[in-house]
Coordinates of C-alpha atoms and ligand atoms in Angstrom, one line a residue:
M16 CA -52.9 96.9 -29.7
A17 CA -56.3 96.4 -28.0
E18 CA -56.9 92.7 -27.9
K19 CA -56.4 91.0 -24.6
I20 CA -53.4 88.7 -24.1
T21 CA -54.4 85.2 -23.0
A22 CA -53.2 84.5 -19.5
R23 CA -50.2 82.1 -19.3
S24 CA -52.1 79.9 -16.8
E25 CA -55.0 79.6 -19.2
D26 CA -53.1 78.6 -22.4
Y27 CA -49.4 79.1 -22.5
S28 CA -49.1 78.5 -26.2
R29 CA -51.8 81.1 -27.0
W30 CA -50.2 83.5 -24.6
Y31 CA -46.9 83.1 -26.5
T32 CA -48.5 83.8 -29.9
D33 CA -50.5 86.7 -28.5
V34 CA -47.4 88.3 -27.1
V35 CA -45.3 87.8 -30.2
Q36 CA -48.0 89.2 -32.5
Q37 CA -49.3 92.0 -30.3
A38 CA -45.9 93.3 -29.2
Q39 CA -45.2 93.4 -33.0
L40 CA -42.3 91.1 -33.0
A41 CA -43.5 88.9 -35.8
D42 CA -46.5 87.9 -37.9
Y43 CA -47.6 85.0 -40.0
A44 CA -46.6 85.1 -43.7
P45 CA -48.8 84.1 -46.7
V46 CA -46.8 80.9 -47.0
R47 CA -47.6 78.5 -44.2
G48 CA -44.8 78.0 -41.7
C49 CA -43.0 81.2 -42.7
M50 CA -42.8 84.3 -40.6
V51 CA -42.5 88.0 -41.1
I52 CA -40.1 89.6 -38.6
R53 CA -41.5 93.1 -37.9
P54 CA -39.2 96.0 -37.2
Y55 CA -39.4 95.7 -33.4
G56 CA -38.6 92.0 -33.5
Y57 CA -35.9 92.6 -36.1
S58 CA -34.3 95.2 -33.9
L59 CA -34.3 92.7 -31.0
W60 CA -32.6 90.2 -33.3
E61 CA -30.1 92.8 -34.4
N62 CA -29.1 93.2 -30.8
V63 CA -28.8 89.5 -30.4
K64 CA -26.7 89.4 -33.5
D65 CA -24.4 92.3 -32.3
G66 CA -23.8 90.7 -29.0
L67 CA -22.7 87.4 -30.6
D68 CA -20.9 88.9 -33.5
R69 CA -18.7 91.0 -31.2
R70 CA -17.8 87.8 -29.2
F71 CA -17.1 85.8 -32.4
K72 CA -14.7 88.5 -33.7
A73 CA -13.0 88.7 -30.3
T74 CA -12.3 85.0 -30.5
G75 CA -10.7 85.3 -34.0
H76 CA -13.6 84.6 -36.3
E77 CA -14.4 86.3 -39.6
N78 CA -17.7 86.6 -41.4
A79 CA -18.3 85.4 -45.0
Y80 CA -21.1 84.4 -47.2
F81 CA -21.8 81.1 -49.0
P82 CA -24.6 80.4 -51.5
L83 CA -28.3 79.6 -50.7
F84 CA -28.3 76.8 -53.3
I85 CA -26.4 73.6 -52.7
P86 CA -26.1 70.8 -55.3
M87 CA -28.1 67.8 -54.2
S88 CA -25.1 65.5 -54.7
F89 CA -23.3 67.5 -51.9
M90 CA -25.9 66.6 -49.4
Q91 CA -25.5 62.9 -50.2
K92 CA -21.8 62.8 -49.5
E93 CA -22.0 62.4 -45.8
A94 CA -24.4 59.4 -45.0
E95 CA -25.7 60.5 -41.6
H96 CA -26.0 64.1 -42.7
V97 CA -28.3 63.3 -45.6
E98 CA -30.3 60.8 -43.6
G99 CA -30.9 63.4 -40.9
F100 CA -31.8 66.2 -43.3
A101 CA -33.6 64.4 -46.1
P102 CA -37.1 64.8 -44.7
E103 CA -36.7 68.5 -44.2
L104 CA -35.2 69.5 -47.6
A105 CA -36.7 72.1 -49.9
V106 CA -35.5 71.2 -53.4
V107 CA -35.4 73.3 -56.6
T108 CA -36.0 71.2 -59.7
H109 CA -36.7 73.9 -62.2
G110 CA -35.1 77.2 -63.1
G111 CA -35.6 79.6 -66.0
G112 CA -38.4 77.5 -67.3
K113 CA -36.4 74.3 -67.6
E114 CA -35.8 71.2 -65.5
L115 CA -32.4 71.3 -63.9
E116 CA -29.8 68.7 -64.7
E117 CA -29.1 68.4 -61.0
P118 CA -31.7 69.5 -58.3
L119 CA -30.6 72.2 -56.0
V120 CA -31.2 72.1 -52.3
V121 CA -32.2 75.3 -50.5
R122 CA -29.6 75.4 -47.7
P123 CA -30.8 73.8 -44.5
T124 CA -27.2 74.3 -43.1
S125 CA -24.0 74.7 -44.9
E126 CA -21.4 72.1 -43.9
T127 CA -21.5 70.6 -47.4
V128 CA -20.9 73.6 -49.5
I129 CA -18.4 75.1 -47.1
G130 CA -16.6 71.7 -46.9
H131 CA -16.4 71.8 -50.7
M132 CA -14.8 75.2 -50.6
Y133 CA -12.4 74.4 -47.7
S134 CA -11.1 71.5 -49.7
Q135 CA -9.9 74.0 -52.3
W136 CA -8.7 76.7 -49.9
I137 CA -6.8 74.5 -47.5
Q138 CA -3.5 73.0 -48.6
S139 CA -1.0 73.2 -45.8
Y140 CA -0.9 73.3 -42.0
R141 CA -0.1 77.0 -42.5
D142 CA -3.6 77.6 -43.8
L143 CA -5.1 76.4 -40.5
P144 CA -7.1 77.1 -38.5
V145 CA -9.9 78.5 -40.7
L146 CA -12.4 80.3 -38.6
I147 CA -15.4 81.5 -40.6
N148 CA -19.0 82.4 -39.6
Q149 CA -21.9 83.5 -41.7
W150 CA -25.2 85.3 -40.8
V151 CA -27.9 83.8 -43.2
N152 CA -31.3 82.3 -43.6
V153 CA -31.9 78.6 -43.8
V154 CA -34.9 76.5 -44.8
R155 CA -36.1 73.3 -43.2
W156 CA -39.5 71.9 -44.3
E157 CA -41.2 71.8 -40.9
L158 CA -44.7 70.5 -40.6
R159 CA -45.7 72.0 -37.2
T160 CA -44.5 75.5 -36.9
R161 CA -44.6 78.3 -34.3
L162 CA -43.3 81.9 -34.7
F163 CA -39.6 82.1 -33.9
L164 CA -39.5 78.6 -32.3
R165 CA -39.9 76.5 -35.3
T166 CA -40.4 78.0 -38.8
M167 CA -39.7 76.8 -42.2
E168 CA -37.3 79.6 -42.9
F169 CA -35.3 81.1 -40.1
L170 CA -32.3 83.4 -39.5
W171 CA -29.2 82.2 -37.8
Q172 CA -25.5 82.3 -37.8
E173 CA -23.5 79.2 -38.6
G174 CA -19.8 79.0 -37.8
H175 CA -17.6 76.5 -39.7
T176 CA -14.0 76.0 -38.7
A177 CA -11.2 73.7 -39.8
H178 CA -8.3 72.6 -37.6
A179 CA -5.1 70.5 -37.7
T180 CA -5.9 68.3 -34.7
Y181 CA -8.8 66.8 -32.9
E182 CA -7.8 68.6 -29.7
E183 CA -7.9 72.0 -31.5
A184 CA -11.3 71.2 -32.9
E185 CA -12.7 70.1 -29.6
E186 CA -11.2 73.3 -27.9
E187 CA -13.0 75.4 -30.6
T188 CA -16.3 73.6 -30.1
L189 CA -16.2 74.2 -26.4
R190 CA -15.0 77.8 -26.7
I191 CA -18.1 78.6 -28.8
L192 CA -20.3 76.8 -26.3
D193 CA -18.9 79.2 -23.7
V194 CA -19.5 82.2 -26.0
Y195 CA -23.2 81.1 -26.4
A196 CA -23.5 80.6 -22.6
D197 CA -21.9 84.0 -21.9
F198 CA -24.2 85.7 -24.3
A199 CA -27.3 83.9 -23.0
I200 CA -26.5 84.6 -19.3
N201 CA -25.1 88.1 -19.5
D202 CA -27.0 89.7 -22.4
A203 CA -30.3 87.7 -22.6
A204 CA -30.5 87.1 -18.8
I205 CA -31.2 83.5 -19.5
P206 CA -29.5 80.9 -17.3
V207 CA -28.3 78.0 -19.4
I208 CA -27.0 74.5 -18.7
R209 CA -23.9 73.5 -20.7
G210 CA -23.6 69.9 -21.7
R211 CA -23.1 67.2 -24.2
K212 CA -25.9 65.8 -26.4
S213 CA -26.8 62.2 -26.4
E214 CA -26.1 60.0 -29.4
S215 CA -29.7 60.2 -30.6
E216 CA -30.0 64.0 -30.0
K217 CA -26.7 65.0 -31.7
F218 CA -26.4 66.8 -35.0
A219 CA -26.7 64.6 -38.2
G220 CA -23.1 63.9 -39.1
A221 CA -21.4 65.2 -36.0
Y222 CA -18.9 63.3 -33.9
M223 CA -20.0 65.1 -30.8
S224 CA -22.6 67.8 -30.2
Y225 CA -22.9 70.2 -27.3
S226 CA -25.7 72.6 -26.4
I227 CA -26.9 75.2 -24.0
E228 CA -30.3 74.3 -22.5
A229 CA -32.8 76.8 -20.9
M230 CA -36.0 76.5 -19.0
M231 CA -39.0 78.4 -20.4
G232 CA -41.8 80.0 -18.4
D233 CA -43.9 76.8 -18.7
K234 CA -41.0 74.7 -17.4
R235 CA -40.3 73.1 -20.7
A236 CA -36.8 73.1 -22.1
L237 CA -35.4 74.9 -25.1
Q238 CA -32.1 74.2 -26.8
A239 CA -30.8 77.7 -27.3
G240 CA -27.6 77.1 -29.2
T241 CA -25.5 74.1 -30.4
S242 CA -21.8 73.5 -31.1
H243 CA -20.6 70.4 -32.9
N244 CA -17.2 68.7 -33.2
L245 CA -17.6 67.1 -36.6
G246 CA -14.5 65.0 -36.2
Q247 CA -13.2 64.1 -39.7
N248 CA -16.6 63.1 -41.1
F249 CA -17.0 66.1 -43.3
A250 CA -13.3 66.3 -44.0
K251 CA -13.4 62.8 -45.4
A252 CA -16.6 63.3 -47.4
F253 CA -15.3 66.5 -49.0
E254 CA -11.6 65.8 -49.1
I255 CA -10.5 68.6 -46.8
K256 CA -6.8 67.8 -46.5
Y257 CA -3.6 69.5 -45.5
L258 CA 0.1 68.8 -45.7
D259 CA 1.4 68.6 -42.1
R260 CA 4.9 69.7 -41.0
N261 CA 6.4 66.4 -42.1
N262 CA 4.9 66.9 -45.5
E263 CA 2.3 64.2 -45.0
L264 CA -1.3 64.5 -46.2
Q265 CA -3.8 64.6 -43.3
Y266 CA -7.5 65.1 -43.1
C267 CA -8.7 68.2 -41.2
W268 CA -10.8 68.2 -38.1
T269 CA -13.9 70.5 -38.5
T270 CA -16.5 72.1 -36.3
S271 CA -19.9 73.8 -36.9
W272 CA -22.1 75.8 -34.5
G273 CA -25.3 77.8 -34.7
L274 CA -27.7 80.0 -32.8
S275 CA -30.9 81.1 -34.4
T276 CA -34.0 83.4 -34.2
R277 CA -35.2 80.7 -31.7
M278 CA -33.3 82.8 -29.2
V279 CA -36.0 85.5 -29.6
G280 CA -38.7 83.0 -28.7
A281 CA -36.6 82.0 -25.6
I282 CA -36.4 85.6 -24.5
V283 CA -40.2 85.9 -24.8
M284 CA -40.8 82.7 -22.8
V285 CA -38.2 83.0 -20.1
H286 CA -39.1 86.6 -19.1
G287 CA -42.6 87.4 -20.2
D288 CA -45.6 87.7 -17.9
D289 CA -49.4 88.2 -18.3
Q290 CA -48.9 91.8 -19.3
G291 CA -46.6 90.8 -22.2
L292 CA -42.9 91.0 -22.9
I293 CA -40.2 91.8 -20.5
L294 CA -37.0 92.5 -22.3
P295 CA -33.5 92.4 -20.8
P296 CA -32.0 95.9 -21.0
R297 CA -28.9 94.8 -22.9
L298 CA -31.0 93.6 -25.8
A299 CA -34.1 95.8 -25.6
P300 CA -34.7 97.9 -28.8
I301 CA -36.0 100.6 -26.6
Q302 CA -34.4 100.6 -23.1
V303 CA -36.3 103.6 -21.7
V304 CA -39.6 105.1 -22.6
V305 CA -40.5 108.6 -21.4
V306 CA -44.3 109.1 -20.9
P307 CA -45.2 112.8 -20.2
I308 CA -48.4 113.3 -18.3
W309 CA -50.5 116.4 -18.6
K310 CA -54.1 117.7 -18.4
S311 CA -54.2 121.4 -19.4
D312 CA -52.3 123.1 -22.2
E313 CA -50.2 125.0 -19.7
E314 CA -49.1 121.7 -18.1
H315 CA -48.5 120.3 -21.6
S316 CA -45.9 122.8 -22.5
A317 CA -44.2 122.8 -19.0
V318 CA -44.0 119.0 -19.0
L319 CA -42.7 118.8 -22.6
D320 CA -40.0 121.4 -21.8
F321 CA -39.0 119.2 -18.9
V322 CA -38.9 116.2 -21.2
Q323 CA -36.3 118.1 -23.3
K324 CA -34.1 118.3 -20.2
I325 CA -34.5 114.6 -19.6
K326 CA -33.5 113.9 -23.2
A327 CA -30.5 116.2 -22.8
A328 CA -29.5 114.6 -19.5
L329 CA -29.7 111.0 -20.9
G330 CA -28.1 112.0 -24.2
E331 CA -26.8 109.0 -26.1
T332 CA -26.4 106.8 -23.0
V333 CA -29.6 104.8 -23.6
R334 CA -31.9 103.7 -26.4
L335 CA -34.6 106.2 -25.6
K336 CA -38.1 106.8 -26.8
V337 CA -40.4 109.7 -25.9
D338 CA -44.1 108.9 -26.2
D339 CA -45.6 112.4 -26.6
R340 CA -48.5 111.2 -28.8
E341 CA -51.6 113.2 -28.2
G342 CA -55.1 111.8 -27.7
L343 CA -53.9 108.7 -25.8
S344 CA -54.1 108.5 -22.0
P345 CA -51.0 107.9 -19.9
G346 CA -52.5 104.6 -18.7
W347 CA -53.0 103.4 -22.3
K348 CA -49.4 104.2 -23.1
F349 CA -48.2 102.5 -19.9
N350 CA -50.0 99.3 -21.0
E351 CA -48.6 99.5 -24.5
W352 CA -45.0 99.8 -23.4
E353 CA -45.5 97.1 -20.8
L354 CA -46.8 94.8 -23.5
R355 CA -43.8 95.6 -25.6
G356 CA -41.4 94.9 -22.7
V357 CA -39.5 98.2 -22.4
P358 CA -37.4 97.6 -19.3
L359 CA -37.8 101.1 -17.8
R360 CA -40.4 103.8 -18.0
I361 CA -39.9 107.4 -17.0
E362 CA -43.2 109.1 -15.9
V363 CA -43.2 112.9 -15.8
G364 CA -46.1 115.0 -14.7
P365 CA -46.6 118.6 -13.5
R366 CA -45.8 117.7 -9.9
D367 CA -42.5 116.0 -11.0
V368 CA -41.7 119.1 -13.0
A369 CA -42.2 121.3 -9.9
G370 CA -40.1 119.0 -7.8
G371 CA -37.3 118.7 -10.5
Q372 CA -37.6 115.0 -10.6
V373 CA -39.1 112.0 -12.5
M374 CA -40.7 108.7 -11.5
L375 CA -38.9 105.5 -12.6
A376 CA -41.1 102.4 -13.2
R377 CA -39.5 99.0 -13.7
R378 CA -41.1 96.6 -16.1
D379 CA -39.9 93.6 -14.2
R380 CA -41.5 94.8 -11.0
P381 CA -45.1 95.7 -11.9
G382 CA -47.1 98.2 -9.8
R383 CA -46.0 100.3 -6.9
A384 CA -43.1 98.0 -5.9
G385 CA -41.2 98.9 -9.0
K386 CA -41.6 102.7 -8.8
S387 CA -39.0 105.1 -7.4
P388 CA -38.4 108.8 -7.8
A389 CA -35.2 110.2 -9.3
P390 CA -34.0 113.8 -9.4
L391 CA -33.1 115.3 -12.8
A392 CA -29.6 116.0 -11.5
G393 CA -27.7 112.8 -11.9
L394 CA -30.5 111.1 -13.9
A395 CA -28.1 109.5 -16.4
E396 CA -26.3 107.7 -13.7
A397 CA -29.6 106.7 -11.9
V398 CA -31.0 105.3 -15.1
A399 CA -27.8 103.4 -16.0
D400 CA -27.7 101.9 -12.5
M401 CA -31.4 101.0 -12.7
L402 CA -31.0 99.2 -16.1
A403 CA -28.0 97.3 -14.7
L404 CA -30.1 96.3 -11.7
I405 CA -33.0 95.2 -13.9
Q406 CA -30.6 93.1 -16.0
K407 CA -29.2 91.4 -12.9
D408 CA -32.5 90.8 -11.2
M409 CA -34.0 89.3 -14.4
L410 CA -31.2 86.8 -14.5
A411 CA -31.7 86.1 -10.8
T412 CA -35.5 85.6 -11.2
A413 CA -35.1 83.2 -14.1
T414 CA -32.4 81.3 -12.3
A415 CA -34.5 80.9 -9.2
F416 CA -37.4 79.8 -11.3
R417 CA -35.4 77.2 -13.1
D418 CA -33.7 75.9 -9.9
A419 CA -37.0 75.7 -8.1
N420 CA -38.3 73.5 -10.9
T421 CA -35.3 71.2 -11.3
H422 CA -35.3 68.1 -9.2
L423 CA -33.2 65.0 -8.6
A424 CA -35.2 61.9 -9.6
A425 CA -34.7 59.1 -7.0
D426 CA -36.8 56.5 -8.9
Y427 CA -38.8 56.1 -12.1
E428 CA -42.1 57.0 -10.4
S429 CA -40.9 60.3 -9.1
F430 CA -39.1 60.9 -12.4
K431 CA -42.4 60.8 -14.2
E432 CA -43.8 63.4 -11.9
I433 CA -40.8 65.7 -12.1
V434 CA -40.6 65.8 -16.0
G435 CA -44.3 66.7 -16.1
E436 CA -43.4 69.8 -14.0
G437 CA -39.9 70.8 -15.0
F438 CA -36.3 69.4 -15.4
A439 CA -35.3 66.1 -13.9
R440 CA -31.7 65.3 -13.1
A441 CA -31.3 61.5 -13.2
W442 CA -28.7 58.8 -13.6
W443 CA -28.7 57.3 -17.1
C444 CA -26.9 54.3 -18.4
G445 CA -26.3 56.0 -21.8
S446 CA -28.4 53.5 -23.9
T447 CA -30.7 54.7 -26.6
E448 CA -33.2 52.0 -25.5
C449 CA -33.7 53.7 -22.1
E450 CA -33.9 57.1 -23.8
D451 CA -36.6 55.8 -26.2
K452 CA -38.6 54.2 -23.4
I453 CA -38.5 57.4 -21.4
K454 CA -39.5 59.4 -24.4
E455 CA -42.4 57.1 -25.2
E456 CA -43.7 56.9 -21.6
T457 CA -43.2 60.5 -20.5
K458 CA -42.6 62.6 -23.6
A459 CA -39.3 63.8 -22.0
T460 CA -36.0 63.6 -23.8
T461 CA -32.4 63.9 -22.7
R462 CA -31.6 67.6 -23.0
C463 CA -28.0 67.1 -22.3
I464 CA -25.4 65.4 -20.1
P465 CA -24.4 68.4 -18.2
F466 CA -20.7 69.2 -17.6
D467 CA -21.6 69.8 -14.0
Q468 CA -21.7 66.2 -12.7
P469 CA -22.1 65.1 -9.1
G470 CA -19.3 62.6 -9.3
G471 CA -19.5 58.9 -8.4
T472 CA -21.9 56.5 -10.0
G473 CA -25.5 55.5 -9.7
V474 CA -28.2 53.3 -11.3
C475 CA -30.1 54.2 -14.5
I476 CA -33.5 55.7 -13.8
A477 CA -35.0 53.5 -16.5
C478 CA -33.3 50.1 -16.4
G479 CA -31.5 50.0 -13.1
E480 CA -28.2 49.2 -14.7
P481 CA -25.0 51.0 -13.5
A482 CA -24.7 54.5 -14.7
K483 CA -21.7 56.8 -14.8
E484 CA -23.4 60.0 -15.7
M485 CA -26.4 62.1 -14.9
A486 CA -28.5 63.6 -17.6
I487 CA -31.1 66.4 -17.7
F488 CA -34.5 65.2 -18.9
A489 CA -37.4 67.4 -19.8
R490 CA -40.2 68.0 -22.3
A491 CA -38.7 70.3 -24.9
Y492 CA -39.7 72.7 -27.7
Ligands
LIG503 ZN1 -30.7 52.4 -18.7

């Protein structure tokens, strides 16, 4: 640490990169577009992973692993899929010093190889549903990259399920969307909008895509997780069939769904301020940092003795770090842990020791306003309550920000202003022409057609034709 973080108002994109690097979440790798996830960032990702993995297992899913290399011919079996992914593929043409007979694609996503395996594993309706997830890396040859938000290689989970009916596949797709929303809201403290993707924004090869959309600190949108009902597209391309109860051969209905390390970027952008990261307690690698304050040697030993009592009182209830490094001032340490987003700081000096108490300082409420004393007796409870309150307040703050920057567009003129400054809710006829026109003229895209609809009908914001649904439009990452 040492360099100053660019203010968000000055240059949001530089602020983001400064925070990610200086908080030691990630760094640039020698290969352009790749990133190194540092231990602090990886620990944050592990907490994201744990929160999701627990939910996947609770809804009946199992983890497995499929290979990194996919035969090129697999990618070409589903027409829309190959068209969507062709420009982003990394292809291995040589191995062991020889040119390969068939090039291998480095997995950009695994519908094809998993479809191939499912066609061998599934024979009868008794084999269904198949509910598998994998935690892996994927590669997409991106030209413009940004740490966590868009990198050539990233980490994610991809779920792939197979079902006997369309209804079951649709139910699964929406169940996972709810899992993502529940995680985003309750663990990441990020309010999200659930909705359906437009035809042009859906996944390559999907019958229907759904997403959760969030507003970042610069009022732009970020798609934080997607869930796809693949219909029978991949089942037909890969011959995933089963014998039904009447002994008739049927194609399966499949789904896929993913959430990636982009979520880490979202956490940075939704909650961070000019001092750096603010991490939600549920996901923070360090939830509480204790900073002892002393001047003389005598104070030093008295304060450190008291810190032992704090440690004993908190026990294993929180992810705790004691910063007893010598030769660094308390103020310097405060800044460092603020930059790194630790939700709660416990300050303890000679006067606190004498009074049998500590000072709690909330990261999400900088300065005096976020400070309150707490006695050593009952500290574990006070800290647990405080962390729960921070978690709740962070969600409330992010929700208030998003709602204050989301507006109903009455006409195209006001629409243009709104999407320059946040999310616009607007009637849309559903045509790709109108979407394209809006994108060209305002740089805003349809983020989703939210499940939450006002009812009734209106007129399309772009063409004035009748519209049955409202969409959320915004400039997006
Ligand atoms: Zn229209």
